[in-house]
Structures are given as C-alpha cells and as structure tokens.
XYZ file of C-alpha atoms in Angstrom:
785
model
C 0.000 0.000 0.000
C 1.414 3.288 -1.020
C 1.423 5.765 1.718
C 0.894 9.422 0.869
C 3.541 11.856 2.061
C 2.121 14.812 3.715
C 2.802 17.940 1.781
C 4.452 20.528 3.904
C 3.301 24.090 3.526
C 5.672 26.185 1.449
C 7.283 29.308 2.910
C 7.221 32.071 0.471
C 10.198 34.643 0.308
C 9.267 37.780 2.047
C 9.465 40.908 0.035
C 10.000 44.312 1.472
C 6.370 44.833 1.117
C 5.604 41.669 2.868
C 8.137 42.512 5.657
C 6.627 45.881 6.193
C 9.637 47.874 4.745
C 9.530 50.038 1.686
C 12.187 50.052 -1.206
C 13.299 53.506 -0.121
C 14.168 52.117 3.301
C 16.396 49.471 1.758
C 18.216 52.126 -0.344
C 18.954 54.148 2.745
C 20.414 51.107 4.459
C 22.738 50.365 1.534
C 23.777 54.024 1.355
C 24.499 54.071 5.036
C 26.587 50.932 4.695
C 28.592 52.384 1.808
C 29.091 55.581 3.800
C 30.393 53.619 6.767
C 32.741 51.642 4.560
C 33.991 54.808 2.772
C 34.388 56.672 6.025
C 36.329 53.759 7.450
C 38.741 53.804 4.520
C 39.040 57.550 4.753
C 39.816 57.177 8.430
C 42.424 54.537 7.663
C 43.863 56.732 4.935
C 43.881 59.702 7.287
C 45.626 57.680 9.955
C 48.199 56.527 7.432
C 48.747 60.054 6.134
C 49.499 61.503 9.573
C 53.075 60.129 9.782
C 53.585 61.007 6.110
C 52.464 64.538 6.793
C 54.627 64.743 9.873
C 57.592 63.454 7.878
C 56.960 66.012 5.132
C 56.709 68.747 7.749
C 59.999 67.649 9.272
C 61.646 67.631 5.856
C 60.182 71.039 5.096
C 61.464 72.520 8.345
C 64.874 70.982 7.730
C 65.051 72.357 4.202
C 64.066 75.878 5.222
C 66.221 75.970 8.344
C 69.424 74.878 6.610
C 68.855 76.697 3.341
C 67.982 79.991 4.978
C 70.507 79.651 7.782
C 74.178 78.784 7.765
C 74.448 76.426 4.809
C 78.177 75.853 5.013
C 81.029 76.025 7.460
C 83.453 78.376 5.761
C 87.206 78.389 6.396
C 88.855 81.576 7.577
C 90.934 83.130 4.807
C 94.325 84.508 5.796
C 95.806 87.195 3.552
C 99.313 88.610 3.244
C 99.834 92.347 3.218
C 98.508 94.094 0.099
C 101.070 95.127 -2.474
C 101.200 98.930 -2.434
C 102.610 100.733 -5.460
C 103.831 104.313 -5.098
C 106.422 106.684 -6.487
C 109.810 106.031 -4.898
C 109.068 102.401 -4.051
C 112.121 100.195 -4.277
C 111.220 97.329 -6.606
C 112.384 96.171 -10.017
C 110.086 95.398 -12.979
C 111.144 91.760 -12.707
C 110.192 91.519 -9.033
C 106.873 93.260 -9.625
C 106.167 90.765 -12.406
C 106.859 87.930 -9.948
C 104.473 89.475 -7.417
C 101.749 89.848 -10.051
C 102.139 86.242 -11.169
C 101.838 85.086 -7.553
C 98.487 86.925 -7.402
C 97.252 85.077 -10.488
C 97.726 87.949 -12.947
C 98.392 86.911 -16.554
C 100.588 88.623 -19.088
C 98.462 89.632 -22.057
C 98.850 91.557 -25.286
C 95.457 93.218 -24.855
C 94.345 94.272 -21.392
C 90.623 93.601 -21.640
C 90.043 91.811 -18.349
C 90.905 92.356 -14.734
C 93.979 90.466 -13.575
C 96.098 91.073 -16.688
C 99.331 92.970 -17.211
C 101.729 93.897 -20.008
C 105.354 95.033 -19.957
C 106.760 97.627 -22.346
C 110.430 98.438 -21.767
C 110.626 100.238 -18.401
C 106.848 100.342 -17.939
C 104.275 97.884 -16.678
C 100.582 98.255 -17.577
C 98.282 96.553 -15.076
C 94.521 95.990 -15.183
C 93.932 95.704 -11.439
C 91.169 93.737 -9.748
C 88.568 95.357 -7.580
C 88.878 94.348 -3.940
C 87.158 95.251 -0.680
C 89.705 96.124 1.977
C 88.996 96.774 5.638
C 88.918 100.555 5.154
C 87.733 101.048 1.572
C 86.962 99.310 -1.696
C 89.663 99.482 -4.326
C 88.162 99.763 -7.837
C 89.520 98.047 -10.898
C 91.574 100.398 -13.058
C 94.234 100.484 -15.708
C 97.499 101.801 -14.278
C 100.923 102.427 -15.747
C 103.924 101.842 -13.489
C 107.070 103.546 -14.780
C 110.474 102.535 -13.443
C 113.774 104.320 -13.167
C 116.404 101.721 -12.451
C 115.249 99.703 -9.436
C 112.746 102.291 -8.247
C 109.172 103.160 -9.187
C 109.258 106.588 -10.827
C 105.507 107.099 -11.158
C 102.129 105.374 -10.960
C 99.557 106.758 -13.387
C 95.899 105.978 -14.059
C 95.759 105.450 -17.812
C 92.142 106.551 -18.363
C 92.606 109.943 -16.727
C 96.392 110.307 -17.156
C 96.432 111.251 -13.481
C 99.365 110.431 -11.204
C 98.274 108.338 -8.243
C 99.831 108.646 -4.801
C 99.119 104.979 -3.997
C 97.586 101.923 -5.637
C 96.800 98.828 -3.587
C 96.663 95.439 -5.271
C 94.607 92.724 -3.648
C 96.545 90.630 -1.111
C 97.548 87.038 -1.676
C 95.822 84.289 0.291
C 98.590 82.640 2.320
C 96.554 80.134 4.273
C 93.197 79.047 5.593
C 91.843 77.760 8.868
C 89.612 74.882 7.815
C 86.407 73.484 9.302
C 86.515 70.021 10.805
C 85.200 68.522 7.555
C 88.111 70.135 5.639
C 85.780 71.469 2.970
C 87.233 74.471 1.180
C 85.059 76.879 -0.755
C 84.915 80.477 -1.926
C 81.311 81.620 -2.135
C 80.277 83.369 -5.327
C 77.060 85.128 -6.302
C 75.230 84.243 -9.486
C 76.130 87.586 -11.066
C 79.839 86.767 -10.692
C 79.543 83.508 -12.624
C 80.190 83.634 -16.388
C 77.118 82.859 -18.464
C 79.149 80.276 -20.359
C 79.528 78.244 -17.166
C 75.790 78.318 -16.466
C 75.019 77.305 -20.044
C 77.504 74.432 -19.879
C 75.976 73.238 -16.604
C 72.456 73.277 -18.012
C 73.586 71.497 -21.180
C 75.216 68.651 -19.262
C 73.157 68.330 -16.111
C 69.637 69.716 -16.464
C 68.475 71.291 -19.716
C 64.922 71.650 -18.370
C 65.974 73.262 -15.100
C 63.872 76.378 -15.594
C 60.746 74.356 -16.568
C 60.416 71.527 -14.008
C 59.409 71.751 -10.341
C 62.345 69.875 -8.878
C 61.834 66.403 -10.366
C 61.778 65.626 -14.091
C 60.601 62.231 -15.328
C 61.119 63.387 -18.904
C 64.693 64.357 -18.085
C 65.375 60.985 -16.489
C 64.158 59.135 -19.567
C 66.069 61.430 -21.935
C 69.309 61.072 -19.957
C 69.003 57.284 -19.925
C 68.544 57.175 -23.693
C 71.483 59.562 -24.291
C 73.784 57.541 -22.057
C 72.827 54.295 -23.786
C 73.501 55.786 -27.206
C 76.852 57.273 -26.174
C 78.002 54.203 -24.293
C 79.083 56.402 -21.379
C 77.646 58.807 -18.852
C 77.025 61.988 -20.857
C 73.913 63.239 -19.062
C 72.625 62.966 -15.536
C 69.166 61.767 -14.613
C 68.746 63.801 -11.455
C 67.831 67.429 -11.748
C 70.128 70.155 -10.438
C 67.684 70.596 -7.558
C 67.873 66.892 -6.682
C 71.676 66.958 -6.825
C 71.714 69.954 -4.484
C 69.384 68.198 -2.057
C 71.545 65.081 -2.131
C 74.743 67.024 -1.448
C 73.339 69.555 0.995
C 70.883 67.553 3.094
C 71.298 63.803 2.621
C 73.864 61.076 3.156
C 75.536 59.384 0.151
C 73.856 56.006 0.783
C 71.775 54.660 -2.101
C 68.444 53.417 -0.721
C 64.808 53.663 -1.815
C 63.940 55.768 1.239
C 66.705 58.233 0.445
C 65.485 58.620 -3.154
C 61.943 59.304 -1.897
C 63.280 61.911 0.523
C 65.401 63.408 -2.234
C 62.381 63.870 -4.502
C 60.210 65.259 -1.714
C 62.879 67.712 -0.562
C 63.520 68.802 -4.158
C 59.833 69.666 -4.533
C 59.885 71.522 -1.203
C 63.010 73.423 -2.179
C 61.426 74.524 -5.449
C 58.217 75.474 -3.592
C 60.021 77.875 -1.248
C 62.883 79.285 -3.310
C 63.527 80.732 -6.737
C 65.454 78.992 -9.475
C 68.223 81.567 -9.174
C 68.675 80.894 -5.450
C 68.821 77.151 -6.047
C 71.299 77.500 -8.907
C 73.589 79.763 -6.864
C 73.562 77.315 -3.952
C 74.388 74.452 -6.309
C 77.347 76.332 -7.797
C 78.734 76.859 -4.292
C 78.121 73.326 -3.020
C 79.211 70.972 -5.801
C 82.315 68.839 -5.147
C 85.026 69.434 -7.766
C 88.234 67.839 -6.564
C 90.497 66.690 -3.786
C 93.797 68.098 -2.585
C 95.227 65.878 0.125
C 92.741 65.958 2.982
C 91.171 69.146 1.646
C 88.094 68.806 -0.562
C 87.365 71.447 -3.184
C 83.740 72.595 -3.210
C 82.043 75.146 -5.394
C 82.945 76.786 -8.649
C 84.547 79.775 -6.920
C 87.145 77.653 -5.143
C 87.643 75.426 -8.190
C 88.549 78.456 -10.316
C 91.389 79.300 -7.917
C 92.393 75.675 -7.425
C 92.732 74.840 -11.120
C 93.441 78.227 -12.728
C 94.673 80.467 -9.887
C 92.155 83.146 -10.876
C 88.688 84.292 -9.777
C 85.776 82.694 -11.554
C 84.682 85.847 -13.384
C 87.983 85.869 -15.317
C 87.604 82.357 -16.768
C 87.281 81.762 -20.502
C 84.763 79.544 -22.290
C 87.144 76.580 -22.481
C 87.986 76.933 -18.779
C 84.356 77.035 -17.652
C 83.661 73.974 -19.793
C 86.494 72.157 -18.025
C 85.000 72.935 -14.613
C 81.624 71.565 -15.699
C 83.327 68.418 -16.984
C 84.349 67.683 -13.371
C 80.820 67.726 -11.951
C 80.078 64.046 -12.524
C 83.474 62.561 -11.613
C 86.041 65.059 -10.384
C 88.706 62.464 -9.592
C 88.247 60.543 -12.835
C 88.622 63.683 -14.948
C 91.245 65.379 -12.784
C 93.127 67.547 -15.330
C 96.393 67.398 -13.378
C 96.439 63.606 -13.188
C 94.537 62.711 -16.374
C 94.937 65.590 -18.857
C 93.921 63.599 -21.954
C 90.810 62.300 -20.259
C 89.960 65.795 -19.032
C 90.489 67.283 -22.502
C 88.131 64.765 -24.068
C 85.463 65.417 -21.455
C 85.802 69.185 -21.821
C 85.300 68.919 -25.577
C 82.221 66.780 -24.967
C 80.785 69.591 -22.848
C 81.416 72.035 -25.687
C 79.706 69.705 -28.169
C 76.678 69.449 -25.883
C 76.490 73.226 -25.718
C 76.462 73.377 -29.530
C 73.784 70.689 -29.732
C 71.497 72.665 -27.428
C 72.080 76.007 -29.068
C 74.258 77.628 -26.406
C 77.213 77.894 -28.829
C 77.757 77.874 -32.527
C 80.180 75.501 -34.167
C 82.910 78.114 -34.693
C 82.922 79.183 -31.038
C 83.193 75.603 -29.863
C 85.992 74.877 -32.344
C 88.060 77.809 -31.095
C 87.504 76.743 -27.494
C 88.577 73.193 -28.297
C 91.844 74.482 -29.703
C 92.714 76.037 -26.333
C 94.961 74.066 -23.960
C 93.599 73.048 -20.590
C 95.328 76.078 -19.054
C 95.738 74.516 -15.625
C 98.053 76.391 -13.248
C 101.343 74.617 -12.602
C 100.419 73.710 -9.065
C 97.308 73.994 -6.983
C 97.029 77.060 -4.789
C 96.257 76.894 -1.083
C 97.289 73.236 -0.904
C 98.551 74.037 2.534
C 99.830 77.279 3.865
C 103.157 78.009 2.162
C 104.145 79.764 5.382
C 103.092 77.416 8.218
C 105.296 79.043 10.857
C 103.756 82.453 10.217
C 100.229 81.023 10.107
C 100.918 79.376 13.468
C 101.721 82.810 14.908
C 98.521 84.236 13.406
C 96.416 81.502 14.985
C 98.019 81.992 18.384
C 97.317 85.701 18.308
C 93.765 85.184 16.999
C 92.914 82.810 19.848
C 93.278 85.716 22.235
C 90.119 87.251 20.713
C 88.184 84.478 18.943
C 86.861 81.015 19.699
C 88.362 78.144 17.739
C 84.976 77.195 16.264
C 84.515 80.721 14.904
C 87.960 80.616 13.321
C 87.128 77.322 11.651
C 83.610 77.904 10.388
C 82.623 81.585 10.122
C 84.551 82.518 6.981
C 86.510 85.320 8.633
C 88.812 87.413 6.454
C 92.110 87.883 8.269
C 94.498 90.481 6.878
C 98.023 89.916 8.130
C 101.370 91.666 7.986
C 103.331 89.048 6.019
C 105.428 90.425 3.155
C 105.705 87.605 0.567
C 108.727 89.190 -1.110
C 110.715 89.491 2.121
C 109.538 86.031 3.154
C 110.816 84.428 -0.022
C 114.141 86.268 0.218
C 114.530 85.236 3.855
C 113.782 81.600 3.036
C 116.287 81.626 0.184
C 118.972 83.228 2.359
C 118.418 80.694 5.120
C 118.434 77.644 2.836
C 121.494 78.761 0.859
C 123.331 79.901 3.969
C 122.802 76.637 5.831
C 123.861 74.643 2.799
C 127.105 76.609 2.380
C 127.907 76.525 6.087
C 127.405 72.774 6.245
C 129.728 72.377 3.306
C 132.423 74.720 4.654
C 132.385 73.397 8.223
C 131.741 69.736 7.477
C 128.898 69.756 10.014
C 125.469 68.366 9.288
C 121.927 68.861 10.541
C 122.222 72.617 10.901
C 118.913 74.368 11.408
C 117.918 77.975 11.719
C 115.208 80.493 12.420
C 114.638 84.053 11.286
C 112.132 86.718 12.317
C 111.813 89.977 10.344
C 109.750 92.905 11.624
C 109.002 96.502 10.747
C 111.077 98.606 13.134
C 108.374 101.254 13.568
C 105.126 99.297 13.740
C 106.227 95.950 15.143
C 104.519 94.168 12.254
C 105.958 90.712 11.640
C 106.978 90.692 7.991
C 108.573 87.262 7.760
C 109.164 84.113 9.790
C 111.489 81.366 8.546
C 111.534 77.981 10.218
C 114.605 75.972 9.271
C 115.947 74.836 5.938
C 112.550 73.446 4.925
C 110.126 76.259 5.848
C 107.146 74.517 4.193
C 107.285 71.785 6.832
C 104.663 72.451 9.494
C 106.561 70.847 12.344
C 108.302 72.251 15.393
C 108.107 76.033 15.162
C 111.648 77.111 16.048
C 111.058 80.883 15.779
C 108.234 80.679 18.324
C 109.149 77.693 20.488
C 112.900 76.949 20.374
C 114.207 78.207 23.737
C 117.972 78.584 23.399
C 120.712 80.416 25.272
C 121.076 83.863 23.734
C 124.742 84.478 24.583
C 125.957 88.020 24.006
C 122.594 89.200 22.683
C 121.820 89.970 26.330
C 124.648 92.508 26.612
C 122.802 95.564 25.236
C 120.458 95.325 28.230
C 123.457 95.667 30.569
C 124.954 98.615 28.724
C 121.559 100.295 28.443
C 121.193 99.947 32.211
C 124.537 101.716 32.621
C 123.787 104.493 30.133
C 120.623 105.385 32.026
C 122.892 106.159 34.966
C 124.598 109.551 34.904
C 127.828 107.923 35.993
C 128.314 106.287 32.592
C 128.822 107.409 29.017
C 130.106 105.710 25.910
C 133.567 106.948 26.867
C 133.488 105.523 30.371
C 136.356 103.199 31.224
C 135.635 99.559 32.087
C 137.896 96.933 33.554
C 138.346 93.950 31.260
C 140.417 91.782 33.576
C 139.844 88.290 35.013
C 136.844 87.939 37.334
C 135.681 85.253 39.744
C 132.399 84.725 41.520
C 131.895 82.186 44.293
C 128.486 80.863 45.234
C 127.385 79.908 48.725
C 128.618 76.361 48.174
C 132.086 77.554 47.297
C 131.756 76.824 43.574
C 133.740 79.305 41.508
C 132.539 80.820 38.241
C 135.282 82.476 36.229
C 134.310 83.606 32.719
C 136.702 84.266 29.843
C 136.661 86.440 26.770
C 136.006 84.780 23.426
C 139.685 85.240 22.468
C 140.803 84.005 25.928
C 142.576 87.311 26.549
C 141.908 90.215 28.880
C 142.147 93.715 27.460
C 142.713 95.816 30.557
C 141.068 99.232 30.677
C 138.681 99.760 27.732
C 136.087 102.308 26.754
C 132.452 101.289 27.320
C 131.433 101.529 23.660
C 134.422 99.418 22.632
C 133.644 96.757 25.232
C 130.142 96.377 23.750
C 131.277 96.527 20.118
C 133.884 93.805 20.707
C 131.612 91.884 23.086
C 134.171 91.681 25.919
C 132.841 89.248 28.512
C 135.021 90.294 31.442
C 134.219 93.988 31.134
C 130.534 93.190 30.732
C 130.378 90.949 33.806
C 132.168 93.482 35.966
C 129.834 96.219 34.735
C 126.734 94.112 35.340
C 127.781 93.115 38.836
C 128.547 96.743 39.650
C 125.104 97.813 38.439
C 123.378 94.922 40.193
C 121.564 91.921 38.694
C 118.200 93.266 39.793
C 118.745 96.442 37.746
C 119.670 94.437 34.656
C 116.609 92.218 35.075
C 114.452 95.334 35.363
C 115.858 96.539 32.029
C 115.169 93.159 30.417
C 111.571 93.326 31.593
C 111.186 96.835 30.183
C 112.656 95.632 26.894
C 109.825 93.098 26.671
C 111.151 89.869 28.209
C 108.409 88.302 30.358
C 109.876 84.807 30.705
C 111.137 83.749 34.123
C 114.750 82.534 34.301
C 117.358 81.687 36.988
C 119.179 84.727 38.327
C 122.919 84.129 38.413
C 125.890 86.203 37.293
C 126.119 83.930 34.220
C 122.941 85.546 32.914
C 125.124 88.587 32.162
C 126.710 86.487 29.406
C 123.416 85.125 28.098
C 122.865 81.879 29.976
C 119.136 82.633 29.945
C 117.120 80.897 27.245
C 114.745 82.727 24.923
C 113.017 81.994 21.648
C 113.951 83.949 18.498
C 110.556 85.644 18.719
C 111.245 86.829 22.268
C 114.670 88.102 21.253
C 112.987 90.019 18.427
C 110.609 91.674 20.897
C 113.596 92.698 23.005
C 115.480 94.255 20.095
C 112.287 95.813 18.739
C 112.265 98.105 21.783
C 115.890 99.042 21.105
C 115.241 99.664 17.389
C 112.260 101.937 18.108
C 114.320 104.189 20.342
C 112.980 102.938 23.673
C 109.299 102.382 22.841
C 107.813 98.955 23.448
C 105.753 97.979 20.412
C 104.227 94.491 20.756
C 104.975 92.293 17.771
C 101.828 91.656 15.765
C 100.979 89.562 12.751
C 97.393 90.776 12.168
C 96.142 94.072 10.824
C 92.384 93.588 10.500
C 89.660 90.981 10.759
C 86.464 91.151 8.710
C 83.382 88.960 8.559
C 82.750 86.805 5.514
C 80.778 89.597 3.840
C 83.368 92.289 4.607
C 82.088 93.880 7.808
C 84.873 95.016 10.187
C 85.265 93.016 13.382
C 88.637 93.949 14.807
C 91.409 96.347 13.927
C 94.819 95.649 15.407
C 96.373 99.072 15.605
C 99.633 100.241 17.107
C 100.034 99.870 20.845
C 103.042 101.946 21.839
C 104.413 102.366 25.327
C 107.466 104.417 26.217
C 109.863 102.296 28.265
C 113.132 104.262 28.089
C 114.278 107.811 27.544
C 115.430 108.284 23.963
C 118.898 109.597 24.882
C 120.460 106.445 26.454
C 118.935 104.279 23.697
C 120.484 106.569 21.086
C 123.902 106.090 22.710
C 123.386 102.343 22.853
C 122.467 102.188 19.167
C 125.596 104.171 18.297
C 127.671 101.476 19.995
C 125.691 98.766 18.167
C 126.509 100.456 14.864
C 130.177 100.193 15.803
C 129.639 96.525 16.649
C 128.596 95.862 13.070
C 131.278 97.919 11.327
C 134.279 97.642 13.627
C 133.432 95.005 16.210
C 132.375 91.366 16.108
C 130.448 91.890 12.868
C 133.140 93.653 10.882
C 134.121 90.716 8.654
C 130.581 90.066 7.429
C 129.843 93.788 7.153
C 132.856 94.315 4.942
C 131.588 91.628 2.545
C 127.861 92.310 2.428
C 127.206 95.937 3.381
C 127.706 98.948 1.155
C 130.107 101.498 2.559
C 127.341 104.051 3.071
C 124.885 101.661 4.728
C 124.430 102.276 8.446
C 122.945 99.421 10.457
C 123.082 98.445 14.111
C 123.360 94.954 15.482
C 124.801 92.455 17.901
C 126.228 88.969 17.547
C 125.568 86.262 20.109
C 127.291 82.936 20.810
C 126.365 80.459 23.545
C 128.652 78.080 25.435
C 130.543 75.493 23.391
C 129.380 77.193 20.179
C 125.946 75.561 20.416
C 123.977 78.633 19.306
C 124.856 81.282 16.742
C 122.812 84.503 16.883
C 122.623 87.866 15.194
C 120.133 90.715 15.667
C 120.436 93.660 13.293
C 118.297 96.573 12.144
C 118.206 99.502 9.756
C 115.584 102.211 9.696
C 112.849 99.973 8.240
C 113.395 96.339 9.216
C 114.732 94.386 12.181
C 116.028 90.854 11.616
C 116.873 88.249 14.264
C 118.644 85.116 13.059
C 119.492 81.946 14.989
C 121.485 78.903 13.852
C 121.972 75.679 15.770
C 120.997 72.044 15.968
C 117.738 70.628 17.235
C 119.631 68.226 19.502
C 121.575 71.179 21.001
C 124.949 69.781 20.007
C 127.763 72.246 19.140
C 127.728 73.710 15.650
C 131.205 75.251 15.741
C 129.917 78.668 14.666
C 130.021 81.974 16.440
C 127.419 84.638 15.913
C 129.689 86.433 13.452
C 130.615 83.350 11.430
C 127.152 81.736 11.348
C 123.953 83.695 11.917
C 125.405 86.997 10.734
C 126.553 85.312 7.518
C 122.939 84.301 6.777
C 121.756 87.797 7.731
C 124.361 89.326 5.403
C 122.985 87.374 2.449
C 119.478 88.500 3.344
C 120.212 92.232 3.652
C 122.269 92.138 0.481
C 119.181 90.836 -1.340
C 116.526 93.118 0.183
C 118.657 96.271 0.648
C 117.092 97.674 3.850
C 117.031 101.388 4.417
C 120.073 102.762 6.168
C 119.759 104.230 9.637
C 119.610 108.015 9.688
C 120.242 108.734 13.359
C 118.732 111.998 14.582
C 119.981 112.916 18.042
C 117.129 113.332 20.512
C 116.939 116.225 22.907
C 119.726 116.289 25.482
C 122.174 114.448 23.212
C 125.172 116.397 21.954
C 128.042 115.360 19.679
C 131.513 116.208 20.922
C 135.050 115.742 19.723
C 137.092 114.136 22.486
C 140.568 112.761 22.845
C 140.268 109.001 22.882
C 143.142 108.557 25.376
C 142.263 111.267 27.870
C 138.551 111.627 27.291
C 138.919 115.383 27.260
C 137.202 117.673 24.761
C 139.396 118.539 21.771
C 139.058 120.173 18.400
C 138.297 118.151 15.298
C 141.364 116.755 13.581
C 143.483 115.931 16.627
C 145.678 112.793 16.540
C 143.339 110.812 18.822
C 140.181 112.858 18.260
C 136.899 110.975 17.986
C 133.365 112.313 17.668
C 131.020 110.759 20.213
C 127.472 111.440 21.400
C 126.955 112.446 25.025
C 123.877 113.089 27.112
C 123.956 116.814 27.900
C 125.169 117.632 31.371
C 126.790 114.256 31.932
C 130.207 113.227 30.777
C 130.294 110.001 32.708
C 133.618 108.708 33.871
C 135.811 109.727 30.946
C 139.051 108.724 32.573
C 142.360 108.583 30.713
C 143.490 105.205 29.413
C 146.304 103.857 27.317
C 145.201 102.014 24.205
C 146.591 98.556 23.575
C 147.664 97.749 19.982
C 144.352 96.123 19.071
C 142.407 99.122 20.357
C 144.668 101.494 18.468
C 143.999 99.681 15.195
C 140.234 99.676 15.745
C 140.323 103.348 16.731
C 142.049 104.199 13.462
C 139.250 102.428 11.566
C 136.637 104.440 13.463
C 138.413 107.705 12.666
C 138.598 106.785 8.985
C-alpha cells in the first residue's frame, strides 16, 4: 500500500512589502553601509597620512632651516699684506712681475680683463682687480707703473692720465683655517659667474631646469637614452635641484627611502625658493676635486684651485672644463689625467652646440685652447706654516676656535711675501754653504723679520725646509742667547749719569763664588783680557770680562728690570752667568727685546694681524699700534751708536765688509752660547729688524760663532733686500763732541786721537784717561777713517 507523504506548507520569500519595509528604506540602508565603509577607509587613509604629513613637515622645516641659515662652514681666509705701489718704491720690474704672477695675474697683449698685465720696456701696464679692503673698496683700473732703475718713478691711471699717490693690489691668500670637515670653498654670487659656465651646466646636467618643479621624469628618460647611445655617462638623470638636495641635506647612501626623501625635498626646495637661489647654492656646493685631505667645493674655489684666478675671469674653455668635473672630479682630474679631461671638456662644448648655447665656430676655437691649468694647486697648505701658526696663536686671544674654523673670517696679516721668499732663500742657501764649509750636518735655523716702527711681523722662517709644518723654532725653540743679552746691561749703565760711551771699564779676570764655594770664572772669546777699555768698545767687541764686571757693579736686579722693560716676560734663573746670556729665549722673544731698542725705547708688541672682517666684509677687529714708552730716547740713542760700531768695527766687521755697502748704516749684535751651540745675530736699519738663529735641534755644538754663522745668513738677506740705512737723529739732550780718545777730554776736530762721540747733555760720565793697547789702536784708526 502506497502511503501518501504529507505535503508541507511552502514558505514564500518575504518581500520588502511583505516585511513591512519600503524600497526607499532598503536604499537608505545600503547608502548608510557604503558611507560607513567609505568613512572607514578615509579614516584609515587619514591615519596613514598623519606620519607622512609629519615626515613632510619635518623635511620642510629641515630644508628651510638649513637653506635659509648657515648652509656651510666656511674656512677663515688669511691674507698677506697688500702690495702697495707708489712713487719712490724700491722694486724692479722683474720683481713686480713675480708678485703679479703670484696673485694670479696673466701677461696679455690686450688688457681687456681684470687680472692682466703687459710690460713695455721700463713700464708695466696693469689691469687691477677690484677688492674690498677693511677701510675702503679698491676699484679696478688700468694703471701704468714707470720705473727708473730699481725704483718706481711714477704710478699713473691710464684713463685719466692722473698720477696716483698709492695703488693697492689685492693681497695674496697665504693660508686658511679649515672646518673640521676640511671642505674648502669660496662663495660666489650668481652675477659673478660667467654665463658660459651656467650654459655648460644646463647642457650637461639639467636642460629643463627652468621648466620643471624639482623632479623631471622626462629628463630621467632622456638622460638614460642619451647615455645608452653614447656608451658612457654623458647626461645625468637627477635634476640640479635633486643633486643639491643630495649634497646639501642627505647622506651618500643609495636606498629607496633616500630617493623618496630626495624627490620630496627637491619639490619643497622649489616650492620655497627661486630657481636663481637654487642655482647659486648648487654652484657653491658641488664637489670638484680633492687636494690631500682638503676637498674642493664650489665653482669659486675650483677656479682658484685649477686656474689660480677668480671665476669671473675664466674663458669659455675653462668654464667647460670645470663643468666636466661635476660628474666625476677624480676621474677627470686635469692634473692627473689631462687627456681624459680634454676629451670630457670637448664633450661639454659639443653638448652646448647641440642645445644652441654655442655655434660651431665658437666651440671649435675653445677646443683648440689648452687646458690652461696652473702649474700647481694654490692653497694646498699654507706656504708659510710658521707664520700662520703665529697668526692663529694671536687670533685665539680674541676668537673662539669654532669661529675661526667655520665663520669665513677674512684675516688680513702683515706678512710680506717678497721678504719672506728672500729670507727663506737666504736661510736655505746659507745653511747649505755653512754645512759644506764646516763639514757639520743637521744645521737648522730660524729668522724673524719685523718693521722697526710698527712691530709688524713681515717674515718668519723655520729651518731649511720652511714649508714643513713641524716644530716652530722661531716661536718655540728656547735657546741660550749668549751676548745678545749685553745691550740690556749697557743700556742699564747708560741710564745712569755715571756712565757714558767713553766711560772706562775693567776687562780683567773675574771670579764669583756661590754659597757652596763653587767658583765661576768667565773668559773672553779670544781668551785674553784687554785691561782698561772704553764702554762703547767693550760692547762693540763683546768683551765678557768687562761686561760681567759692569753688570755686577750695576746689580743683577737692575739688569733684570731693564730686560723686563725691553719686553722679556719669561722667568729665568738669576745668576751672574745671565750677564753672558745663559738665559734661554726663543727667536721671537729676542725680536721683541730688540724691537724696543730699534724703536728708540718704545715697546711695540709684535703683531701679525692688521684687521679681521666677517665673511661679507664687515669690520670686526682692527689691530692698531700699541706703543708704550719704556726708556728715555737719549740712552737708547747712545746704545744704538755702539751697536753700529759693533757691526762695522766690532764682532760683525768681517761680514759687514763683505755684504754691506760702505754708506749703509745698520746696528746689530752677535751672540754665541757656550761650546758654540747657538749662533745669533740681531740687526736693524731704519725699516726692518732681523733676528737670526742657527743651531741644531739636539743642542749639540755647531762650531759657529754669531759672526761666522747667523750673521753670515743675515748678510745674504740684507744684500738681497737692501734695507734702508739708519739716519740717526739725536734726541733732545744728546750732543756730539770731539774728544781725545786717550784722555777723554774735549778737543778740536782733527786731533791725533780725536773721535766724535754722542753724550747726554750735562753728563760726561767717567771719561778717565786710558792707554790704548795695539788692538784698540787699530780699531780706533778704523773708526776715525
């Protein structure tokens, strides 16, 4: 039997109508759902964008802060003294040509540009460079310098045919104080940069620079195609703005994050700043070479480094060469790889033709030009490290080290490059000849040259290799000064009314016993005693016995007081041996001592700095004269008269006879320490004072006295530079008298023993009668002649 299945009731699908909801209600529900979903994604997107926005804000703040603030740490630039041209100046056309070449001036047939000169017979035509000094700006002008023999006869401005009293040429950079990163740059403004350099840069690096907003996809594709076709890197993919961002803000690592930051910062940089500002920053930032541990940055520094000239004086071929270094400065280094550099430079010129910056003829002429690189890089290191060391020591008294290294200060110094080079040559040649003649090796030396009136340090020579920045002997070598101390003893006596130049001293054996019974008994250099001698003769001949007796009679405390007034601040043991120079001083300290003597009794602190300016030329500090009267002029005048005798008729007579003209009057003193370990000479005319020391760094004997060693080097120096002769003018209270050398009594001119001597009015000193020994008689005859 078939059973019947019970049919279950069917359940119909409910429609909105059947559920009690309308179609409009369902639409609202779907809309609300879509809104919730969209809002959720917007919220997620917003949450994700917050760190991106923060990151962009951080990048933006970083870009603006660094770009608007201090973009670079700039080295301090140290200048020599400016070359001043005036009628009556002692310089030859040849030496002026050397000075101009050292400043980067070029000899040219047509003087169109600044920094060029031309010689015609006894005339030099110079197109000077404009330069901002501490007191005024010197304009560029065409001047004619006419010579008469070895002297400037006139200086005339060609345009106006007007005689000029003085023309200052820009000073030479003699050194820099570098930041810790050792980056060297000379900032330039866009208006200083030749248009040819800008065109070459755009042609090679970013032809669409003035159209894009910091990033150029089109440029990246075009550069890739050009490089593939050429088979080498001929165009860059990054824009100039991106390259600036990479160099100025980012590390050199190559990561995806860094590229994203680079693009974002490039867009931000373009948003805030003009194309001209970005281009100028790029020209000052770009790396263009390496010189030891110093890196060359910016077109301004590169122009000096490769061509020894400012950027505005560069030619088309030279600007093209600088642009050829942008992509690989080491690979295309024109000093190491000239052929490679030439090929790259010509490629730059071809690119300029292809993009319409040049025509074919202009490029062809530029290609025919040699690279034109200067023989050696300038500013590799200071050519005068000993002098620069002095400058830094004196600057630290007023400036922090970080400011010296990073603020771009302009420091104008007192160094005279001409005198410096002559002093170096005299020292090197002198040491070489002395080593050969004496058979001794390892001789070293030091020389300090100053202006006798101002105390400006004109030259410092440190040994036979003055370019070596090692131990600074002029500033730090403390050595016994020997007889250089003696003028302080005689000056002490001449301040006393009991003494005159004609006073009689006792040059006989002397002994001094200390509290332990130890006996000190000095000898004269010739191991002889000379009996009763005149004071001026004892100093001129550097008699030890007479000097010791005089010093002990005056008292050591009085002599020390004179040394302090002369400028010696160093502490030293006080014993009778100090009267013969057992105290140790540096050549620089000795120079300060003799500076006071050369100025007639005025202490003028030695200085190496004239002015300090900020990077943009605003005055910071002026180092003027600081003069203090330490002695009456009259006793110093008498002392200097005796020092003139010392050169002509005393311990310096042999060198003077060889190197000094008969009419040249100079004053000076030789010095020799125990066992002939140190050879000294200090001498001065009316314009320069020179202190010279010779010895060994290990303090072993050198076998040279002051007259046979240091004075020999000094003689070569003064023969080369021809200092101005002294023209002694007696101060008030000094009178010249004819006296009888034996009796000391006043006589008429022309007597058999008559000698003309200066005396302080109202004091004759102890002019006692003496009998001359044969040596004294011979020297007296020379004085009379």
